[in-house]
Each structure stands twice: as structure tokens, then as C-alpha cells.
mmCIF file of C-alpha atoms in Angstrom:
data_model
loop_
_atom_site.group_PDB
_atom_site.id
_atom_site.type_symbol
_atom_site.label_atom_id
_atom_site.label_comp_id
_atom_site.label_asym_id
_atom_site.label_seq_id
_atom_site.Cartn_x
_atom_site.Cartn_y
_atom_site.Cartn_z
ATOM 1 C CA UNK A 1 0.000 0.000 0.000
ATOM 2 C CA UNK A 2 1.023 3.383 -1.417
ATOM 3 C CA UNK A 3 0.137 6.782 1.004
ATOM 4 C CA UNK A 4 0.864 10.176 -0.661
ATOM 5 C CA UNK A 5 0.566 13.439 1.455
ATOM 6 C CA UNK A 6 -0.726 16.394 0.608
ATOM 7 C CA UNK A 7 -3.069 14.323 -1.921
ATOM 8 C CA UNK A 8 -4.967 17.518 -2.919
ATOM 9 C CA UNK A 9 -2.103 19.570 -3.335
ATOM 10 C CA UNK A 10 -0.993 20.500 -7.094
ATOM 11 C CA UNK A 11 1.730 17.647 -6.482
ATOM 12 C CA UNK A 12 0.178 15.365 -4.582
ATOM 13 C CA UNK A 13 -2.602 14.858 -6.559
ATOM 14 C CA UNK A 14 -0.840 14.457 -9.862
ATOM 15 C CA UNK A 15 1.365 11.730 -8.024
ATOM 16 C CA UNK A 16 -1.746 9.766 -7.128
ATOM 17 C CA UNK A 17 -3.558 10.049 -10.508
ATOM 18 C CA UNK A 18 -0.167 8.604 -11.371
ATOM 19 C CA UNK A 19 -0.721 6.160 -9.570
ATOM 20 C CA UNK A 20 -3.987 4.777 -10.259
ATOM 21 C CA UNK A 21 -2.862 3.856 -13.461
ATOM 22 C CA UNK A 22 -0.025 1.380 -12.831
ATOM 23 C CA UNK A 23 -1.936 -0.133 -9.482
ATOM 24 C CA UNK A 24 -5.075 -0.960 -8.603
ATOM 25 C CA UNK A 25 -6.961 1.535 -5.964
ATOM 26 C CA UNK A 26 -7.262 -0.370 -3.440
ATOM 27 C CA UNK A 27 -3.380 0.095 -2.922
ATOM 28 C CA UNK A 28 -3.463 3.768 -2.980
ATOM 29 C CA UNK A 29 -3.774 6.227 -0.160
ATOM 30 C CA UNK A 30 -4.682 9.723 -0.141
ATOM 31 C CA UNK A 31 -3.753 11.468 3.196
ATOM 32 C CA UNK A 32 -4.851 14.626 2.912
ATOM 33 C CA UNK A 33 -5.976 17.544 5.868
ATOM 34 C CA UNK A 34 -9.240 18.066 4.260
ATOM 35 C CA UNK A 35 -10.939 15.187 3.058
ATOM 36 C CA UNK A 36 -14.090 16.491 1.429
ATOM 37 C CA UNK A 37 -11.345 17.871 -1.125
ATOM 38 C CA UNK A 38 -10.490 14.812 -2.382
ATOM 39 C CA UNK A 39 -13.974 13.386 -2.884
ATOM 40 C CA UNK A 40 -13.195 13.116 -6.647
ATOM 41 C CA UNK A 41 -10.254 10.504 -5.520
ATOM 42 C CA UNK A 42 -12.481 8.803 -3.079
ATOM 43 C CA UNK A 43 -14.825 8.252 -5.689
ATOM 44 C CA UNK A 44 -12.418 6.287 -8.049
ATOM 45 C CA UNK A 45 -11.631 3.716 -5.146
ATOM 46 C CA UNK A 46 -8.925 5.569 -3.017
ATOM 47 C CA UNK A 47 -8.479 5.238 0.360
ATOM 48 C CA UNK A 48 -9.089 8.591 1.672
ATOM 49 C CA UNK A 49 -7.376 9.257 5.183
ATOM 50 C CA UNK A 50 -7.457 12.324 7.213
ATOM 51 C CA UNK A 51 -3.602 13.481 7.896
ATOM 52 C CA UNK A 52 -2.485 17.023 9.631
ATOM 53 C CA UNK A 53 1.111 17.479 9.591
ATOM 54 C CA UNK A 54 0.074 19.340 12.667
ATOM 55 C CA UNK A 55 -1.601 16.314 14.558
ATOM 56 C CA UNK A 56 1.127 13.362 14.261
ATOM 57 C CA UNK A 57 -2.452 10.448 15.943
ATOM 58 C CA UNK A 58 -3.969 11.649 12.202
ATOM 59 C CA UNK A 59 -0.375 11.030 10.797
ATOM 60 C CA UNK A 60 0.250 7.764 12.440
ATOM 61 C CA UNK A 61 -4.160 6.187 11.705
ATOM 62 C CA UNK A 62 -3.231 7.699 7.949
ATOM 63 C CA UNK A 63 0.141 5.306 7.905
ATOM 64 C CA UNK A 64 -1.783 2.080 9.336
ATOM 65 C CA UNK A 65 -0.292 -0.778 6.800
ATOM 66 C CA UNK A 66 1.445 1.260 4.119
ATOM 67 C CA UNK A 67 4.491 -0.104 2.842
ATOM 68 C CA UNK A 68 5.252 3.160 1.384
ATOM 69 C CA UNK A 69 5.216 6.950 2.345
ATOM 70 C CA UNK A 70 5.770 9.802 0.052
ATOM 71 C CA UNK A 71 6.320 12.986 1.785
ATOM 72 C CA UNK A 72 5.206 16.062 -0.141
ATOM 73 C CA UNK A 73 6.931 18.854 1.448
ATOM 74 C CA UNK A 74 4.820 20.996 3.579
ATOM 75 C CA UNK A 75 4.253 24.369 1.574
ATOM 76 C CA UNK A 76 4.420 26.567 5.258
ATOM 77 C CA UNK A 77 7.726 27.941 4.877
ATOM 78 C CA UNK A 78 9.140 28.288 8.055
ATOM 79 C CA UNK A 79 6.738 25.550 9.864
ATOM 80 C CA UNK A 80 8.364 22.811 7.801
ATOM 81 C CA UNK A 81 10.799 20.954 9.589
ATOM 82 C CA UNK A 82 8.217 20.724 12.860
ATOM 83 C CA UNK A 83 5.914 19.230 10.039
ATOM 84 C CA UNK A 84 8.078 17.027 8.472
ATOM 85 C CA UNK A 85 9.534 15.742 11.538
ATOM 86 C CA UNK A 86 5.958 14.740 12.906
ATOM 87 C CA UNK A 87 5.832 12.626 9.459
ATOM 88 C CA UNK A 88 8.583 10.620 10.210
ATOM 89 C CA UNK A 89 7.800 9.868 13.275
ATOM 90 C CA UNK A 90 4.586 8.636 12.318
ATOM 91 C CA UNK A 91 6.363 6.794 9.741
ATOM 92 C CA UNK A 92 8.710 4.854 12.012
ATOM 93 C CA UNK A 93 5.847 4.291 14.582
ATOM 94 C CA UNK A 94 3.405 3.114 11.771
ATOM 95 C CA UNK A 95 6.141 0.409 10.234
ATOM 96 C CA UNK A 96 6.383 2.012 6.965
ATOM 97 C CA UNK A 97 8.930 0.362 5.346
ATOM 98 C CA UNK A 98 9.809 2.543 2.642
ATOM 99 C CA UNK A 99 9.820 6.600 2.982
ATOM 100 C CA UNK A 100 10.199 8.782 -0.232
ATOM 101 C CA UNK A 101 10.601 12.895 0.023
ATOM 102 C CA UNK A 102 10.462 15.558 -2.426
ATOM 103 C CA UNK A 103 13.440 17.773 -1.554
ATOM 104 C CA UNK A 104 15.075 20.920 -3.460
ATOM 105 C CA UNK A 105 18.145 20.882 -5.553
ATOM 106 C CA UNK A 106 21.753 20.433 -3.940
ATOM 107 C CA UNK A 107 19.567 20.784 -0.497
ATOM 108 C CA UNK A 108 22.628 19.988 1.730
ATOM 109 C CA UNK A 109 24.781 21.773 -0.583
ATOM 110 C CA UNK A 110 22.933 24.689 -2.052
ATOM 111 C CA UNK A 111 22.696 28.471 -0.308
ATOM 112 C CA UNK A 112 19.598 28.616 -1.987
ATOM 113 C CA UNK A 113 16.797 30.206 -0.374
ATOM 114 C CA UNK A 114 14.664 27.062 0.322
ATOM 115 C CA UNK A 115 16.662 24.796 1.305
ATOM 116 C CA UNK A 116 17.860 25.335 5.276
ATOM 117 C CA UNK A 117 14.014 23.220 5.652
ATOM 118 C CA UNK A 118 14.646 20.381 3.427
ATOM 119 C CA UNK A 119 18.054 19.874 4.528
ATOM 120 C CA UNK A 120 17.001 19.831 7.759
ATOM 121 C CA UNK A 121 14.450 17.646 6.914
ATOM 122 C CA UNK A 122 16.920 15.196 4.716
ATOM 123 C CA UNK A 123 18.928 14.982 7.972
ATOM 124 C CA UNK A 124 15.847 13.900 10.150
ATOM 125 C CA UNK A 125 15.259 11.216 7.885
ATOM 126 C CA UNK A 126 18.633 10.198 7.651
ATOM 127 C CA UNK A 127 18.868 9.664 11.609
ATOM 128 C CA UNK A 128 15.706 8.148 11.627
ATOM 129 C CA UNK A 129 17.102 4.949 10.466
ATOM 130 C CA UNK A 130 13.920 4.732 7.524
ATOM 131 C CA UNK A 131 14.890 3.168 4.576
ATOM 132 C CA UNK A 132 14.239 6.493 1.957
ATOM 133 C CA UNK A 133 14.527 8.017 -1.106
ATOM 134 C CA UNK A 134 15.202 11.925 -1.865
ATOM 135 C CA UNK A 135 13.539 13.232 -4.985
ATOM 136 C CA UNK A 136 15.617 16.794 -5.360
ATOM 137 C CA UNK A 137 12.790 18.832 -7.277
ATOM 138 C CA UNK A 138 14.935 21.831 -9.606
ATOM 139 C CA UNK A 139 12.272 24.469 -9.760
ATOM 140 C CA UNK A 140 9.110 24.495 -11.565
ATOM 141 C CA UNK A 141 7.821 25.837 -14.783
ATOM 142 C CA UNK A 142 4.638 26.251 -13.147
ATOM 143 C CA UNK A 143 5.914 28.920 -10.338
ATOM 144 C CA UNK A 144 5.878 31.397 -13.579
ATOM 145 C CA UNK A 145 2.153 30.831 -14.381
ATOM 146 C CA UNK A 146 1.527 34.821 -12.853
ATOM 147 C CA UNK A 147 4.456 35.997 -14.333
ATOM 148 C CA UNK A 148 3.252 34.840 -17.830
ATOM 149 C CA UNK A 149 0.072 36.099 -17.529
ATOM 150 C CA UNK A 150 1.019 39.480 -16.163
ATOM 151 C CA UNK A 151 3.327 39.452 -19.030
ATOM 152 C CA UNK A 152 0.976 38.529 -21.738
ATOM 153 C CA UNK A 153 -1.200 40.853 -20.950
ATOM 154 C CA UNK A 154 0.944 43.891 -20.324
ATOM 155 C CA UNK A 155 4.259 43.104 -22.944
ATOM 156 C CA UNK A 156 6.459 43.378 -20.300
ATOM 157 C CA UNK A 157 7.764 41.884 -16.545
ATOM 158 C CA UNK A 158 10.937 42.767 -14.594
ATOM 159 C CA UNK A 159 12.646 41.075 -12.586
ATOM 160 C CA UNK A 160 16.658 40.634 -11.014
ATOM 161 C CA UNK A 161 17.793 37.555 -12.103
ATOM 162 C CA UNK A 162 20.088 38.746 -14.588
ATOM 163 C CA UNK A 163 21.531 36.291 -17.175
ATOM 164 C CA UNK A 164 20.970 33.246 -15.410
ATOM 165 C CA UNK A 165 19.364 30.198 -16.397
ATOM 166 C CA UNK A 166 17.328 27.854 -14.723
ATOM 167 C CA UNK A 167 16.367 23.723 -15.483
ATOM 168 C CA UNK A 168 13.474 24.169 -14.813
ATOM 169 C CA UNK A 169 10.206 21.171 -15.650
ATOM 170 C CA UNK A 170 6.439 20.329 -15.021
ATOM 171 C CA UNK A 171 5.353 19.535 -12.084
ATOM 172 C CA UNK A 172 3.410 16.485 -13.777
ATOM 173 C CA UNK A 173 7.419 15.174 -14.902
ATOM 174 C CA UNK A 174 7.745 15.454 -11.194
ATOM 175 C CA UNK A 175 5.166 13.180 -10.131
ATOM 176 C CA UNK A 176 6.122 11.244 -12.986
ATOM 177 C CA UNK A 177 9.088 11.162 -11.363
ATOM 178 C CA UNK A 178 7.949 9.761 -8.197
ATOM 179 C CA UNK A 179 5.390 7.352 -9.437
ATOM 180 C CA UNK A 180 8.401 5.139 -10.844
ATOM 181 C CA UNK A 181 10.012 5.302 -7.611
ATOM 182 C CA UNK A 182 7.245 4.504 -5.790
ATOM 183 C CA UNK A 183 5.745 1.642 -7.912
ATOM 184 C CA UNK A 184 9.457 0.540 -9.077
ATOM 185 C CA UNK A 185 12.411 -1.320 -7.086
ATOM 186 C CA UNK A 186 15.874 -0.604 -6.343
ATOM 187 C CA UNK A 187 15.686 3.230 -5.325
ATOM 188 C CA UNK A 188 16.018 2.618 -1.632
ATOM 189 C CA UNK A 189 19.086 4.847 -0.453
ATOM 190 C CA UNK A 190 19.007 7.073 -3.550
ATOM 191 C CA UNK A 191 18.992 10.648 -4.117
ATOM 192 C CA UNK A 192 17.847 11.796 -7.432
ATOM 193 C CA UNK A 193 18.515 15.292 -8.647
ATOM 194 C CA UNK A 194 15.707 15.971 -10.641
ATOM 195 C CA UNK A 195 15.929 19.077 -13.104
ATOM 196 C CA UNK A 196 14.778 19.455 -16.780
ATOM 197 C CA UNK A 197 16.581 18.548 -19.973
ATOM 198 C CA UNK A 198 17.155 22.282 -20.981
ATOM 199 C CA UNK A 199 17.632 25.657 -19.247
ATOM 200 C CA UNK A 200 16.437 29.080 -19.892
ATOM 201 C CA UNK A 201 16.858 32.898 -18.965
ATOM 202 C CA UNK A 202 14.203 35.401 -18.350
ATOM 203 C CA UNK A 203 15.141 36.829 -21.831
ATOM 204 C CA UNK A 204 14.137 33.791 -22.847
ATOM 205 C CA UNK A 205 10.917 33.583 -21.202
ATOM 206 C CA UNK A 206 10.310 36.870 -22.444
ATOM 207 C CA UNK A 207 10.539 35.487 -26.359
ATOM 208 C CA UNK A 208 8.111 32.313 -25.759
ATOM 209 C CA UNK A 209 5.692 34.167 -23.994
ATOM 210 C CA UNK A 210 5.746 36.876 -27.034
ATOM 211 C CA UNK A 211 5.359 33.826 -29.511
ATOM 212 C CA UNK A 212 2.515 32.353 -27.456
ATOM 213 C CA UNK A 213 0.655 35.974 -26.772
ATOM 214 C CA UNK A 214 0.920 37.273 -30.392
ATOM 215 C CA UNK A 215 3.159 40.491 -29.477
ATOM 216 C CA UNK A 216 6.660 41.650 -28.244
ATOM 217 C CA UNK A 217 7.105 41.232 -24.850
ATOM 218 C CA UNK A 218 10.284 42.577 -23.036
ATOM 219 C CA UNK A 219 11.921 41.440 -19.849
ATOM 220 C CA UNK A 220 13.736 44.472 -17.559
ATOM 221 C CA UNK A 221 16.785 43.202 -15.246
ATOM 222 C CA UNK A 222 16.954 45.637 -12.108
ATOM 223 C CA UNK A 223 18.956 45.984 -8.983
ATOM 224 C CA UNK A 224 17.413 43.589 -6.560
ATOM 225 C CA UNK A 225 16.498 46.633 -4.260
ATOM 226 C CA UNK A 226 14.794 47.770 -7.609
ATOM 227 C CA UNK A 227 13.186 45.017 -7.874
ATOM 228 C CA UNK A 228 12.033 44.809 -4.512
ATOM 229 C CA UNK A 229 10.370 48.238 -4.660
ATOM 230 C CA UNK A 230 8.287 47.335 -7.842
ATOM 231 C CA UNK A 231 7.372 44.574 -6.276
ATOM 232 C CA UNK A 232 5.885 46.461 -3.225
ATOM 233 C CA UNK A 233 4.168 48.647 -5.065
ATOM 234 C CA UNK A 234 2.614 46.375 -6.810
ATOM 235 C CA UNK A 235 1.035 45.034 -3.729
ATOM 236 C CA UNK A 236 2.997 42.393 -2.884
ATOM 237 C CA UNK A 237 3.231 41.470 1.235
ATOM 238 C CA UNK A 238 7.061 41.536 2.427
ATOM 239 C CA UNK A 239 7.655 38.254 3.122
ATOM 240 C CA UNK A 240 7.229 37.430 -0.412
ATOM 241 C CA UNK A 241 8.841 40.218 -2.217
ATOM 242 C CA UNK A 242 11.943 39.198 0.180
ATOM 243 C CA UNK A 243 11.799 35.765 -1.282
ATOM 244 C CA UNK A 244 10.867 36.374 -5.122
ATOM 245 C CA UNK A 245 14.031 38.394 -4.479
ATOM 246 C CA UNK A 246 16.085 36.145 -2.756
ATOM 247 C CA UNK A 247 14.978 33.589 -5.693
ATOM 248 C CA UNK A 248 16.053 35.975 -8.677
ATOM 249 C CA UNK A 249 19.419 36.220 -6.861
ATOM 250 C CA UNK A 250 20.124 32.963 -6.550
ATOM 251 C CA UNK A 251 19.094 32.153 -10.032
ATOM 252 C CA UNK A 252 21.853 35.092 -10.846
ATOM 253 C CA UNK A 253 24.559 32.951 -8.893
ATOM 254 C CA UNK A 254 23.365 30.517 -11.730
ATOM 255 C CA UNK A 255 21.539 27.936 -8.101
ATOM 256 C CA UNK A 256 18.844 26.479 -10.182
ATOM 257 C CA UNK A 257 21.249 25.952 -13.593
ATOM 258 C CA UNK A 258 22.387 22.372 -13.259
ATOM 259 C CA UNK A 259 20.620 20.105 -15.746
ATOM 260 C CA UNK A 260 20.512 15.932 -14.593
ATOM 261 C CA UNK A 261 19.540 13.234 -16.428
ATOM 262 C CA UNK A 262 18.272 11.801 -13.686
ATOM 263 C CA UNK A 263 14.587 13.000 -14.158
ATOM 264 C CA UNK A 264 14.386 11.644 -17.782
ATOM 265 C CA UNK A 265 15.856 8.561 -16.383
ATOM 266 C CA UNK A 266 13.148 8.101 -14.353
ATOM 267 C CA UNK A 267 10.405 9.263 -16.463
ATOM 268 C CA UNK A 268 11.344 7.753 -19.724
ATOM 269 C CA UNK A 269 11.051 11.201 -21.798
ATOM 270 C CA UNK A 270 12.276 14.743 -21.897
ATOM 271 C CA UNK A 271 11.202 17.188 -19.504
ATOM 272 C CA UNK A 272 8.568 19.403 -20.578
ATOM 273 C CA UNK A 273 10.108 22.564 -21.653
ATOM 274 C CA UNK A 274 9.098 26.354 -20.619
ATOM 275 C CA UNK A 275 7.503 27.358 -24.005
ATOM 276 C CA UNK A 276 4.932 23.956 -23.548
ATOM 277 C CA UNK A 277 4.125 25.982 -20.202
ATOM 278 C CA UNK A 278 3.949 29.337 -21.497
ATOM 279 C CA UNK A 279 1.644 28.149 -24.226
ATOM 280 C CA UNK A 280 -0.648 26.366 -22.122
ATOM 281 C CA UNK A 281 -0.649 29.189 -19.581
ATOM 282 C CA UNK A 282 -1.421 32.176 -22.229
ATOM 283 C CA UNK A 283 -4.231 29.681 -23.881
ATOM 284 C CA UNK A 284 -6.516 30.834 -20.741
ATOM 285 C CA UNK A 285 -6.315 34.135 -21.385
#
């Protein structure tokens, strides 16, 4: 038996659609903190469980007889590692025998911004004494979907990342990702670094979303505090104008560049590149 966290997450719930088409339902389990979300699941034979990273008795009833575990990292910045640690424990109390976690790139390595949580969280699990598997997600095309549209709409964005590039992919080659390692052997101990076949700048960005939209659209480096105004005047709260900043700087420092084969590996195909995105995006205009 299979659980996934965060089930109704964007993640989560491509992983278990995933799923449900190499193995029959009955072996799948969505733990997710509000159930009535994942009625649509519930109705194609999952297991629904309720599961609170908050409440580690919901974490442990969720874990009753899984083999397996993925852990979708928690998206409260800041409240992760408390989270995450309350999943492993639950983990080792419910017998799971095999724990899989979807990290960030270089996590123990890596200043970037994100990562202090999942490295601390890859060292929990690594004292834990689970058996485990690290899926290191590069970033996601996805994260852009405002930018796009902003972008489409008004021919232009800004931003400070300079010339760097990031290997980037979809968050469905993700899942894809960790449905093999989930319904495949021999991946116990592994890290994977998972990142996307080909990279690309903002500039870059700038000419797919201009093919896609039907008109020129420009990107405009700035100074990260330059950026960080425009941002606030746009409306933006602090704590995420300090990241989105922190985020354009390290894909400056060129963070996010590294390409792997490991997701294709895994997948069987090419990532899906940005333009794919862009296009899809831009189509629900």
C-alpha cells in the first residue's frame, strides 16, 4: 500500500492520478488535511485518510499498513521541519517500510533560499534509520504561471535575475518522477537530482511568452532593491517580495542551472520545456 501526502495539493494529486494507473486503488492512499477535497479521488476507489502534519495520531491512523510513504513537502515555509519531523515519526511508529521525500536541488549543498528546511528535513530522515529516497525537485515551470500572464497581458515583466538560467520542468514530470520510484524497485538509499533537460533565462521567457501571446514582450533586469520596490508597489506582502528576491538572486549565482539526467531517467522522456508551459498558460487568457 502506497500513502501520498498532501493528496490535494498541485503535487500530490498528480502523483496519485499517477498512480492509479499502474496499481489498482485499493493500494493507494490519499492522506490529505481536508478530506471532502479529495472526494473526486475517493470516488475512483482511493483510500481517503485524514492526515495534519500538525496532529502526528492523524499522521500515524493515515500510515496504518502502508508499505510506502511519500512525503510532499509541507508548503508553510518556516513551519516545515516541525511538520516534516511529525511525518517521520509517524512513519517509524506506523512500520512504513519505505519513505520517499520531495526535496530541493543540492539541499545539503545549495545556499539557496529554500533549502535550510529540506536539509534539515533530509537529515531527520537520515537519523531516523527509515529506509528512503530523496527526490531533489529543480524548480518548476509552473511557479511562472503569474508571471506569464502578467506578461501577456501587459508586454512586459521585470525582474533581477540577470543572465541566469534555470532547469526548470512540469510539475506532472515530477510526479512522474515519483510514481516510478514509488511503484518501481531498487531506489532505496538514492537521491535523485531531478531538473529538466534544458535551461532558460528570463530573456528567454520573455521570447516564448511573445510567440505564445501574439506580441513583443520585453523582460527588464533591475537591482534587486529595484526590484524589490516594484514589487511592493505592486502590492505584494514583504515576506514574499523578500523571497521572489532572494529567488532571482540565486538564479543570478546561476543555483537552479544544473541540468541531470536523472529526471528523464526516471520518467522515460524529456522534460517538458518552458515554451509547452507558457503556451498552455497564455491559452486561458
Amino acid at each position: 500500500m502506497i500513502v501520498v501526502t498532501g493528496a490535494t495539493g498541485h503535487l500530490g494529486r498528480l502523483v496519485v492520478k499517477g498512480l492509479l494507473e499502474k496499481l489498482p486503488a485499493d493500494q493507494v492512499v490519499a492522506a490529505v488535511r481536508t478530506p471532502e477535497k479529495a472526494a473526486d479521488l475517493a470516488e475512483r476507489g482511493v483510500d481517503v485518510r485524514h492526515a495534519d502534519y500538525t496532529d502526528p495520531e492523524s499522521l500515524v491512523a493515515a500510515f496504518k499498513d502502508a508499505d510506502k510513504v511519500l512525503l510532499v513537502s509541507s508548503s508553510e515555509v518556516g513551519r516545515r521541519v516541525a511538520q516534516h519531523q511529525a511525518v517521520i515519526e509517524a512513519a517509524k511508529q506506523a512500520g512504513v517500510r519505505h519513505l520517499v521525500y520531495t526535496s530541493a536541488s543540492r539541499a545539503t549543498t545549495s545556499k539557496l533560499a529554500v533549502n535550510p528546511e529540506h536539509k534539515a528535513t533530509e537529515e531527520l530522515i537520515e537519523a531516523s534509520g527509515l529506509t528512503a529516497t530523496i527526490l531533489r525537485n529543480n524548480w518548476y515551470n509552473e511557479n511562472y504561471a503569474d508571471t506569464i500572464k502578467q506578461a501577456a497581458r501587459t508586454g512586459s515583466f521585470v525582474g533581477s535575475a540577470g543572465d541566469g538560467r534555470v532547469a526548470s520542468a512540469t510539475r506532472a514530470d515530477y510526479a512522474a518522477a515519483a510514481v516510478a520510484v514509488l511503484t518501481g524497485e531498487g531506489h532505496e538509499g538514492k537521491i535523485y537530482e531531478l531538473a529538466g533537460d534544458v535551461t532558460w533565462t528570463n530573456a528567454d521567457l520573455a521570447a516564448e511568452i511573445g510567440k505564445a501571446a501574439g506580441r513583443e514582450v520585453t523582460y527588464t533586469d533591475l537591482p534587486a532593491d529595484e526590484h524589490a520596490k516594484v514589487l511592493t508597489q505592486a502590492g505584494l506582502p514583504e515576506p514574499l517580495v523578500g523571497f521572489i528576491v532572494a529567488i532571482d538572486g540565486d538564479i543570478k549565482d546561476g543555483l537552479l542551472a544544473e541540468t541531470t539526467t536523472d529526471l528523464r531517467t526516471l520518467t522515460g522522456r524529456p522534460s517538458t520545456p518552458i515554451g509547452v508551459t507558457v503556451a498552455e498558460v497564455v491559452g486561458t487568457l
